[in-house]
CSV table of C-alpha atoms in Angstrom, one decimal:
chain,number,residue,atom,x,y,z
A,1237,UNK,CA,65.3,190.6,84.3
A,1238,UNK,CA,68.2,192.8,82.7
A,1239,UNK,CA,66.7,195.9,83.1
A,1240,UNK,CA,66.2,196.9,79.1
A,1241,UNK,CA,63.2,194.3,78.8
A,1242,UNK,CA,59.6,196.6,78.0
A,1243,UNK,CA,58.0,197.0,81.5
A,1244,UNK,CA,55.0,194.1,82.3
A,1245,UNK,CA,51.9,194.1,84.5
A,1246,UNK,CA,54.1,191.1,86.0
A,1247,UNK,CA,57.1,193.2,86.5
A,1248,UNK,CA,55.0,196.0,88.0
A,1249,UNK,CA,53.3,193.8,90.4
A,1250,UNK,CA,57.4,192.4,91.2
A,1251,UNK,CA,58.5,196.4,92.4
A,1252,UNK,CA,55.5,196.9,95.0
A,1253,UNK,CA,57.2,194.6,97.5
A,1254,UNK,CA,60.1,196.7,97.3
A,1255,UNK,CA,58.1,199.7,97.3
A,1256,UNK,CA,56.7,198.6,100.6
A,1257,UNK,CA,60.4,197.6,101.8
A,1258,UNK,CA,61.1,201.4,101.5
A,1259,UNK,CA,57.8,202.4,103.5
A,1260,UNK,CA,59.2,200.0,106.4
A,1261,UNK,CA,62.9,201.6,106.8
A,1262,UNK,CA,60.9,205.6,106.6
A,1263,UNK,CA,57.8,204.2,109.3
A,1264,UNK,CA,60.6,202.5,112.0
A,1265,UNK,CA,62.7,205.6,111.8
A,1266,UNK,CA,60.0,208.1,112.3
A,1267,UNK,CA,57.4,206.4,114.6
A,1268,UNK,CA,59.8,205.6,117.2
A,1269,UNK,CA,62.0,209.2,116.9
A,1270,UNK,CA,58.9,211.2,117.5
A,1271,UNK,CA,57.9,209.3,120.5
A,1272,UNK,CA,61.4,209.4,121.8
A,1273,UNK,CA,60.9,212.1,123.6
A,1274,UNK,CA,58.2,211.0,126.2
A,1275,UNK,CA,60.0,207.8,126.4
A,1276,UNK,CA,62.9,209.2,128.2
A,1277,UNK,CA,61.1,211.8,130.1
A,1278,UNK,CA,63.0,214.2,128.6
A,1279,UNK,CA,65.6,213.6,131.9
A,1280,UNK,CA,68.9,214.0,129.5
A,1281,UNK,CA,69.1,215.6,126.1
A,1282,UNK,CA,72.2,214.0,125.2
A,1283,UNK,CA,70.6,210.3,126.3
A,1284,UNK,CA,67.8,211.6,123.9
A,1285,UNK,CA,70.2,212.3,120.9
A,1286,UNK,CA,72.0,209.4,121.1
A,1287,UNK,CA,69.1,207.4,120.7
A,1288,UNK,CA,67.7,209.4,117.8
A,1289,UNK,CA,71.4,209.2,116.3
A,1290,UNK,CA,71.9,205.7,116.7
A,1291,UNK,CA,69.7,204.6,113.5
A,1292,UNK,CA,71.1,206.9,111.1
A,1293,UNK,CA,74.9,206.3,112.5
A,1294,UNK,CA,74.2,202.3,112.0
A,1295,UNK,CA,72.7,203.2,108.2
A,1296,UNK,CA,75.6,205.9,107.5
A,1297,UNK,CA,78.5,202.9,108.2
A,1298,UNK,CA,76.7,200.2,107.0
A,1299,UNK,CA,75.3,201.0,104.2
A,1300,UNK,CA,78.2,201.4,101.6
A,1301,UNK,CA,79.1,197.5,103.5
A,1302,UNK,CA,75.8,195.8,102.4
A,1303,UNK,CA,75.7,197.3,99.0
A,1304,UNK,CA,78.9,195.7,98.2
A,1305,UNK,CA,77.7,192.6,99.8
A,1306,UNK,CA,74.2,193.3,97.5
A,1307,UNK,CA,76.4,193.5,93.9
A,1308,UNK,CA,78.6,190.4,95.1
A,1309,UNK,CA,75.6,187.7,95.8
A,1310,UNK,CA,72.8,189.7,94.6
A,1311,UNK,CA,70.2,192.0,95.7
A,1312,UNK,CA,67.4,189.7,96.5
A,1313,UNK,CA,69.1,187.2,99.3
A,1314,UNK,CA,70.3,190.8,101.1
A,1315,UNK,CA,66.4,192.3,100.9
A,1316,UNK,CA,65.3,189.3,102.6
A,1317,UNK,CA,67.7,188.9,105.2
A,1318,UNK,CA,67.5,192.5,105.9
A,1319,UNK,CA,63.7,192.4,106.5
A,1320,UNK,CA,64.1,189.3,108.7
A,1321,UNK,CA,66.8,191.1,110.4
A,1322,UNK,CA,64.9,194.4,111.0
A,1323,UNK,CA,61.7,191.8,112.2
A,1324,UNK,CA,63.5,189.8,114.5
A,1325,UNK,CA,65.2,193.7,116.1
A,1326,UNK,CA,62.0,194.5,117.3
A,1327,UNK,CA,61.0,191.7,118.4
A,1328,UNK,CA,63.3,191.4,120.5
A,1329,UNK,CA,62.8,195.0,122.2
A,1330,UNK,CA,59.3,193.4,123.3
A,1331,UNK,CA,60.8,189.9,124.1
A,1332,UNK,CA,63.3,191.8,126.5
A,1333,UNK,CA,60.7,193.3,128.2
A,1334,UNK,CA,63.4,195.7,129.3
A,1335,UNK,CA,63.1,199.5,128.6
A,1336,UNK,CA,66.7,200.5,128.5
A,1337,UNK,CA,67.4,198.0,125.5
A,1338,UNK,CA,65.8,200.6,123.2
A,1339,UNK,CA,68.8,201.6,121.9
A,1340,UNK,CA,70.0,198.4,120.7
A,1341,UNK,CA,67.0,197.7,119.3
A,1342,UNK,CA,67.2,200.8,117.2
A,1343,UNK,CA,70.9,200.0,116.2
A,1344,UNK,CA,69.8,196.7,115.3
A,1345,UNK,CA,67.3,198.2,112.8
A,1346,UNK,CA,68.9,200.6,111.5
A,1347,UNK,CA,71.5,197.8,110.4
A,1348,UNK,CA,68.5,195.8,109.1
A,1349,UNK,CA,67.6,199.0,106.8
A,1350,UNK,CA,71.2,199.4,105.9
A,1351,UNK,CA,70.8,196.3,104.1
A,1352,UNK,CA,67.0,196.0,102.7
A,1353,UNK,CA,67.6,200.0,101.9
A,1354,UNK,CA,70.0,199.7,98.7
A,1355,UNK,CA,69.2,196.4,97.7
A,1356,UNK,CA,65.5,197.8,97.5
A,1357,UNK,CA,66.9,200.5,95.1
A,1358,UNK,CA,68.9,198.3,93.2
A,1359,UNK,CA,65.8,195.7,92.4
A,1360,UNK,CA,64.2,198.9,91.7
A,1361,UNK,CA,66.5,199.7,88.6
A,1362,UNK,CA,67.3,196.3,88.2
A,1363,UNK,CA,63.6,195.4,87.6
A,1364,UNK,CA,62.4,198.4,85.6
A,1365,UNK,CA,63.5,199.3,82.1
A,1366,UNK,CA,66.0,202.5,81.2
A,1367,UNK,CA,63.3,204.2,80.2
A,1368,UNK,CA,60.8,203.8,83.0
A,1369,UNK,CA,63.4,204.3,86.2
A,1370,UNK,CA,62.0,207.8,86.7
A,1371,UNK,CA,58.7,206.3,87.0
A,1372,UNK,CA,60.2,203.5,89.2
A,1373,UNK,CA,62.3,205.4,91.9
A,1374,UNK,CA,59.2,208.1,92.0
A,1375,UNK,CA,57.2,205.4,93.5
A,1376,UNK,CA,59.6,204.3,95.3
A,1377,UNK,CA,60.4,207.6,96.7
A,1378,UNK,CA,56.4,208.3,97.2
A,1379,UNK,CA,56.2,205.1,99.7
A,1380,UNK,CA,59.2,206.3,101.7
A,1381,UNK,CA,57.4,209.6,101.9
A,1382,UNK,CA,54.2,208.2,103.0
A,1383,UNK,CA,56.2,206.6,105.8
A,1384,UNK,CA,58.1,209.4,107.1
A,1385,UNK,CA,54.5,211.5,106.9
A,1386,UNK,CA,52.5,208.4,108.5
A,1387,UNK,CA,55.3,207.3,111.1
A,1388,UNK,CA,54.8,210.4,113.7
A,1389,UNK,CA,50.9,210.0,113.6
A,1390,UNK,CA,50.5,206.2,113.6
A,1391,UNK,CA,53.7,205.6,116.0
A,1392,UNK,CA,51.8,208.2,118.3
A,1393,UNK,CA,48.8,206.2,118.3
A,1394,UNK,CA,49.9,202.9,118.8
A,1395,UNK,CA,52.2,204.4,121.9
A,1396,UNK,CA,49.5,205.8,123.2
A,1397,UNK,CA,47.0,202.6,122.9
A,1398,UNK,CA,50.0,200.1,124.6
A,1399,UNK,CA,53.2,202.2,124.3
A,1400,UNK,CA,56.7,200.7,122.8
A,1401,UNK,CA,56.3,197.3,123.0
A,1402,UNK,CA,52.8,197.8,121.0
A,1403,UNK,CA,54.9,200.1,118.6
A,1404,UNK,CA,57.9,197.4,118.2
A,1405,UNK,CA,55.6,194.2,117.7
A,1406,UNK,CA,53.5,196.2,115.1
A,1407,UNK,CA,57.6,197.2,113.3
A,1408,UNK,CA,58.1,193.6,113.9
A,1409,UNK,CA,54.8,192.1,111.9
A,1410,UNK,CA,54.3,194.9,109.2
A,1411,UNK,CA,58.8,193.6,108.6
A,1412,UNK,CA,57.6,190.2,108.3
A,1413,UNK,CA,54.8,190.5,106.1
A,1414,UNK,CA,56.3,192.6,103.3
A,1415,UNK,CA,59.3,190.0,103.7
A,1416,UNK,CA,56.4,187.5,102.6
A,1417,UNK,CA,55.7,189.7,100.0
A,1418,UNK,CA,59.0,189.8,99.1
A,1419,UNK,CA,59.6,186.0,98.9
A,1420,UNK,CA,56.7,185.6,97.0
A,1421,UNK,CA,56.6,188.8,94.2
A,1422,UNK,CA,60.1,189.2,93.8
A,1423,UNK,CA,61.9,187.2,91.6
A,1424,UNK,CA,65.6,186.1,91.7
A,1425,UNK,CA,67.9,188.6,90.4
A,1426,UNK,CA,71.0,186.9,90.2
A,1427,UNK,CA,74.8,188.8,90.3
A,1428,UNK,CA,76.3,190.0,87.4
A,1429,UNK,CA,79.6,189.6,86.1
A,1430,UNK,CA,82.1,192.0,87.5
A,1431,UNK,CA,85.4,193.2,86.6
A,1432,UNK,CA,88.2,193.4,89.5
A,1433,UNK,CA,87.8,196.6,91.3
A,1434,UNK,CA,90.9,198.3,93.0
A,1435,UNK,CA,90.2,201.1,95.6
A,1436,UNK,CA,91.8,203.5,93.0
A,1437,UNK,CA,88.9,202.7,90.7
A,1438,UNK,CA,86.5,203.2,93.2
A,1439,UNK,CA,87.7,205.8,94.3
A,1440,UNK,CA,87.4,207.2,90.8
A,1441,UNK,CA,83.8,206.2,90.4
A,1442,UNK,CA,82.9,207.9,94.0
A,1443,UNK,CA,84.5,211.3,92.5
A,1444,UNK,CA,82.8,211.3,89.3
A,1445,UNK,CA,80.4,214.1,88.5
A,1446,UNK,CA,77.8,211.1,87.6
A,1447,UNK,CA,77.9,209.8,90.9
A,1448,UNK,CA,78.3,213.3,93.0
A,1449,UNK,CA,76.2,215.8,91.1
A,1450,UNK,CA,72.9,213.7,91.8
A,1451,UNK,CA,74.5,212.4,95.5
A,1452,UNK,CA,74.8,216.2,96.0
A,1453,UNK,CA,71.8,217.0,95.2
A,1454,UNK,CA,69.8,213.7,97.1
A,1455,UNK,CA,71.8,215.3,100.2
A,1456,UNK,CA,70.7,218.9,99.9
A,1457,UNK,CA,67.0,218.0,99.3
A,1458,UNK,CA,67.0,215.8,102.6
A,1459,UNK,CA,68.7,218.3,104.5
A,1460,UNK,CA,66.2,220.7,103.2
A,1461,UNK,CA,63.4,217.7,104.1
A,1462,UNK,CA,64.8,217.0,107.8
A,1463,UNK,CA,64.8,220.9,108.4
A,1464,UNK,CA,61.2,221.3,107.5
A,1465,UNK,CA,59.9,218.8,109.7
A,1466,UNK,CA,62.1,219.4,112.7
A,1467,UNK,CA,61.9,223.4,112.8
A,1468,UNK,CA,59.0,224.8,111.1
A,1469,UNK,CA,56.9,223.4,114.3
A,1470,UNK,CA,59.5,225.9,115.6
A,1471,UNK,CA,58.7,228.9,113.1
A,1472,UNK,CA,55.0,229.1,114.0
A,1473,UNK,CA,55.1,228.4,117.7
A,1474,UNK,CA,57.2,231.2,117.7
A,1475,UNK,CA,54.2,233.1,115.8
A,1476,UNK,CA,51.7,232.3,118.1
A,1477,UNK,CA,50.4,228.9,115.8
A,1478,UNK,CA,49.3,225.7,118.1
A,1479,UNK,CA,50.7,222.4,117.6
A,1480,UNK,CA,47.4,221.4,115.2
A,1481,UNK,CA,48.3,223.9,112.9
A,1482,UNK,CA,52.1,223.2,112.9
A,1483,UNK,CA,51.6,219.9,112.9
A,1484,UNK,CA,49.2,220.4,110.0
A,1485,UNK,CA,52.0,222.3,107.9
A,1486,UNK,CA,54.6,219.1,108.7
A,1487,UNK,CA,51.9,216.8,107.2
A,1488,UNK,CA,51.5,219.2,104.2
A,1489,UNK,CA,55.3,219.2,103.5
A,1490,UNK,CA,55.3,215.4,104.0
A,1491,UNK,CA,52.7,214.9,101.8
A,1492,UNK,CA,53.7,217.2,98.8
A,1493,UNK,CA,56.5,215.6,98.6
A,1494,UNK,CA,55.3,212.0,98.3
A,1495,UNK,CA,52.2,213.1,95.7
A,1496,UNK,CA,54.9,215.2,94.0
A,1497,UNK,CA,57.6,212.0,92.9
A,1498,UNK,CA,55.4,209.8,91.0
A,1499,UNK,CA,54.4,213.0,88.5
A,1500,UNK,CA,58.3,213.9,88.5
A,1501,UNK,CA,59.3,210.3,87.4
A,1502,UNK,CA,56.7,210.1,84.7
A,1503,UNK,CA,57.8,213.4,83.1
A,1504,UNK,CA,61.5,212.4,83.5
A,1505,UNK,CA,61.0,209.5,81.6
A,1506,UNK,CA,58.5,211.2,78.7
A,1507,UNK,CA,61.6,213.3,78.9
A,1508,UNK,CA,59.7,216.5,79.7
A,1509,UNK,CA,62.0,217.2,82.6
A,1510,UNK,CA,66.0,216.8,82.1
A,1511,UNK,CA,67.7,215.6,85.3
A,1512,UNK,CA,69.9,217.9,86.0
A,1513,UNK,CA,68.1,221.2,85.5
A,1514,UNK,CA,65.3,219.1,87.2
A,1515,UNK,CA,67.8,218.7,90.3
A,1516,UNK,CA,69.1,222.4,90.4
A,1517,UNK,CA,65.4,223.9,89.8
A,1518,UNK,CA,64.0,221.6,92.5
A,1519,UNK,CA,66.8,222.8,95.2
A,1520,UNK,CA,66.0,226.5,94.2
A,1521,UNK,CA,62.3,225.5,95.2
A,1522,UNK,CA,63.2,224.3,98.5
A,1523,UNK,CA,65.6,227.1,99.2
A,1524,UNK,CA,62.8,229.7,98.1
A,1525,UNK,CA,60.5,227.6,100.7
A,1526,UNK,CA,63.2,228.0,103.2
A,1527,UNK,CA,63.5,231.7,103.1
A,1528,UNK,CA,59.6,232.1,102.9
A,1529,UNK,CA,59.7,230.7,106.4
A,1530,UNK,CA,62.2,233.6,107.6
A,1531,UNK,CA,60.2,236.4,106.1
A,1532,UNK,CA,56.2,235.5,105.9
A,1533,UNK,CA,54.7,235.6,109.0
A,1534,UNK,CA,52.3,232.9,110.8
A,1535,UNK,CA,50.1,230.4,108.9
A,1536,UNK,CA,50.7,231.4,105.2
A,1537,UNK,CA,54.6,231.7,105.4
A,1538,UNK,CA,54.3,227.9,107.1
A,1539,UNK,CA,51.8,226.4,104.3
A,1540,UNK,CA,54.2,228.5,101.3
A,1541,UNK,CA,57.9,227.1,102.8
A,1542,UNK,CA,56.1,223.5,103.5
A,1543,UNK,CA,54.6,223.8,99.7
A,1544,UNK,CA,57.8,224.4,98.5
A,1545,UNK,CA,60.0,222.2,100.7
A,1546,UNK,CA,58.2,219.4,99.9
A,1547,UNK,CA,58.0,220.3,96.5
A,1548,UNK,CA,61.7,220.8,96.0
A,1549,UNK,CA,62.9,217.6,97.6
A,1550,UNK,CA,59.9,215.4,95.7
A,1551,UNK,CA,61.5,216.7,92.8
A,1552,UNK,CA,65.0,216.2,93.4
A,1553,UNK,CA,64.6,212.5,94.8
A,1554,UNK,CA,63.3,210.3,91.7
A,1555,UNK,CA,65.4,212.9,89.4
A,1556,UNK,CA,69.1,212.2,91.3
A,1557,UNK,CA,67.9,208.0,91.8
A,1558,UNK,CA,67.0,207.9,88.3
A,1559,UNK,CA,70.4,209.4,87.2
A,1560,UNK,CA,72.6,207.4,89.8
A,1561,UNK,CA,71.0,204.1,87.7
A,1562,UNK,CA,71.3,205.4,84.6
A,1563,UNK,CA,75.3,206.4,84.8
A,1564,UNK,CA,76.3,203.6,87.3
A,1565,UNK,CA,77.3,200.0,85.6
A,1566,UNK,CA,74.9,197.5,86.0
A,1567,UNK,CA,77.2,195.5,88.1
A,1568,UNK,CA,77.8,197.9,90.8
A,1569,UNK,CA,74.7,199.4,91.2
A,1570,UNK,CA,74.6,198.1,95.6
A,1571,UNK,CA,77.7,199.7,96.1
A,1572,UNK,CA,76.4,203.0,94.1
A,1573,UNK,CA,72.6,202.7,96.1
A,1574,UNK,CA,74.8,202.4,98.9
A,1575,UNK,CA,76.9,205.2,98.8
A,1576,UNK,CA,74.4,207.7,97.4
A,1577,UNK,CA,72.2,206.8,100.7
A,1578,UNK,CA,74.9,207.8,103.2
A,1579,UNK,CA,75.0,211.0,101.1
A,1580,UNK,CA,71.3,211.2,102.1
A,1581,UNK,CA,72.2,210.3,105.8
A,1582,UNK,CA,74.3,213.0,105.9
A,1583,UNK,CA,72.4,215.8,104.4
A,1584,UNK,CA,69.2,214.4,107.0
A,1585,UNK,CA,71.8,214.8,109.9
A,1586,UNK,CA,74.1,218.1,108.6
A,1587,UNK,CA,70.9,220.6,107.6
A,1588,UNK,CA,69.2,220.2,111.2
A,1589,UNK,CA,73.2,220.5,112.7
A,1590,UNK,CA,73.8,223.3,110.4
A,1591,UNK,CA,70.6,225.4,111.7
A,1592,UNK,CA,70.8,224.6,115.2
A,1593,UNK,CA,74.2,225.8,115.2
A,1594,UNK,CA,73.3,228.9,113.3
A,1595,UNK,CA,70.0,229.1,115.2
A,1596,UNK,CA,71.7,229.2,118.7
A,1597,UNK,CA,75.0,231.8,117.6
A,1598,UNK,CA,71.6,234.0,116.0
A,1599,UNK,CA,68.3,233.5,115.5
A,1600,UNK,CA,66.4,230.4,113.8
A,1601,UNK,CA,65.5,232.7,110.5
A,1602,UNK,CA,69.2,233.3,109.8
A,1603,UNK,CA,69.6,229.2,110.2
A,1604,UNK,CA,67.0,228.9,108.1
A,1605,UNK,CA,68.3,231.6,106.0
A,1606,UNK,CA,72.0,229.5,106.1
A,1607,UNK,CA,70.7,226.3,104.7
A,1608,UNK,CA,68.7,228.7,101.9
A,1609,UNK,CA,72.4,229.5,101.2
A,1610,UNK,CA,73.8,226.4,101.0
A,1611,UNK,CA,71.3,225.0,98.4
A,1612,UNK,CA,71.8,228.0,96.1
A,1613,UNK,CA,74.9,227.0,96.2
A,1614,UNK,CA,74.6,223.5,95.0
A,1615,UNK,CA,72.5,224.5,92.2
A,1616,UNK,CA,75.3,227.0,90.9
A,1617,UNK,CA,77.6,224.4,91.1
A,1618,UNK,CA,75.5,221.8,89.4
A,1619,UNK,CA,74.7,224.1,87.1
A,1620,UNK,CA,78.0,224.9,86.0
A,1621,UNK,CA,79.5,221.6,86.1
A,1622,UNK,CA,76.8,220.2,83.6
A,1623,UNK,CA,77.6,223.4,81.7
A,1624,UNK,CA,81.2,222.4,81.9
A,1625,UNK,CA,81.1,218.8,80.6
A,1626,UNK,CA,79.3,220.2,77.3
């Protein structure tokens, strides 16, 4: 398929593998991370960051790599081999049968999702129509959510029930099966002509307000994202709130965030909901949800800033794929998928840095308050450079 061709039953049914390829990379990051933790007795914090690190380091440089490799011999060969790749990495943390390997099993799937990741995305706008990639990258978006709210829960249980190796053989099956999916559903999307490319000229598409307005955006939302979950546990322990109730909020923000895409993508592509003002509006929701967190105390501040976090960033996810695909040629959409996700990467890393750091110099409400800051920010200068270019 081209991409313009009106959107099938068939051509649904051929997305859901890829839909489910985005549910594997969100599950294996967050079920192992949270369990982290207990698995290294807490004895070193900096052996504990390292190994929470590790995946997103081996997805931030790799993933630019693979996307070119996805545009030069086609998406479908790279989601396969990814899949296989992230299978046969956790297979072989059980085959070991030695604890220590843990970290190069979690290198060796976050270079497995560096690969399946962007080729995913590009099927996605690859498969659907112009019209319908809201729609498209909303689900999409809505299965990664479901695995980043599903991967602390289920990863605890099957820890609990036979600990990592039960954890890493489950990663290893549920990698195999959508890759059978995958070979089945998915059809061949071959390569597509390409003109030579000199570093200058991508270089110049990297810079262009069509790539970094939306990139931008992706990263302030998951920065946003990766704060909720990792501090408002933080905000209402500190209030006197148990670990049921802040866990509760956690799954609330998770949860909002994946029902929230789906309904964002639809109205995006009924064109009830502009991109960008759809990007700027959803970062003001997160920073609002933020700052609600700093200054409404115990349960209702939790439930408003994980309402609005997840919110926000379920807005702001189908809304900057949808425009990536839209201004990106056809030919180099890998590279693009690529690129935008280390943009991603980056804002999940930098908003937790960026509040810790403010966090330990003050207090946690003026980190919280910082990142609020920071997001504003972005939407004034989104705001102005789309008010620019008219």
């Amino acid at each position: 398929m081209s991409g313009t061709e009106p959107v099938t039953r068939q051509g649904v049914r051929q997305v859901l593998p890829l839909y489910a390829a985005g549910f594997v990379t969100a599950f294996g990051a967050h079920s192992i991370a949270a369990g982290l933790g207990a698995y290294t007795g807490f004895a070193s914090l900096l052996a504990l960051g390292l190994l929470l690190a590790i995946y997103d380091g081996a997805e931030v440089i790799l993933k630019p790599v693979f996307g070119a490799v996805t545009d030069r011999i086609g998406p479908r060969p790279v989601l396969i081999g990814g899949l296989l790749a992230f299978a046969a990495a956790s297979a072989a943390f059980v085959l070991a049968g030695d604890p220590a390997a843990v970290g190069l099993a979690r290198f060796g799937q976050g270079a497995a999702a560096a690969a399946f990741s962007p080729a995913a995305g590009t099927l996605v706008a690859r498969l659907a129509p112009d019209s319908q990639h809201g729609r498209a990258f909303g689900g999409y978006g809505a299965w990664k959510g479901l695995g980043y709210a599903l991967g602390p829960v289920l990863g605890g249980v099957l820890i609990t029930l036979g600990g990592f190796d039960l954890l890493f053989g489950a990663l290893a099956a549920l990698a195999l099966a959508v890759l059978v999916w995958a070979v089945l559903i998915v059809p061949k999307v071959p390569p597509l002509p390409r003109t030579r490319q000199t570093l200058l000229d991508l270089g110049r598409r990297l810079t262009a307000p069509g790539f970094l307005r939306p990139t931008a955006a992706l990263a302030g939302a998951t920065a946003a994202l990766a704060v909720g979950v990792g501090f408002l546990p933080v905000v209402g322990a500190g209030d006197g709130l148990g670990p049921l109730a802040t866990g509760a909020a956690v799954s609330v923000l998770a949860t909002t965030a994946a029902l929230v895409q789906p309904w964002v993508g639809r109205a995006r592509d009924a064109g009830r909901l502009p991109e960008v003002p759809g990007m700027t509006g959803g970062l003001a929701v997160a920073a609002v949800g933020l700052l609600a967190a700093t200054v409404v105390p115990g349960l209702p501040g939790l439930l408003v800033a994980s309402v609005a976090i997840g919110v926000g960033t379920g807005v702001v996810t189908p809304l900057g794929f949808a425009h990536l695909a839209a201004s990106t040629p056809r030919e180099r959409l890998g590279q693009t998928m690529g690129s935008a996700e280390v943009g991603r990467e980056l804002g999940d890393a930098g908003g937790p840095l960026l509040v810790g750091a403010i966090a330990a110099a003050a207090s946690l409400g003026l980190g919280l308050a910082g990142l609020a800051v920071v997001l504003l920010a972005l939407v004034a200068a989104l705001w102005v450079g789309s008010r620019t270019r008219r």
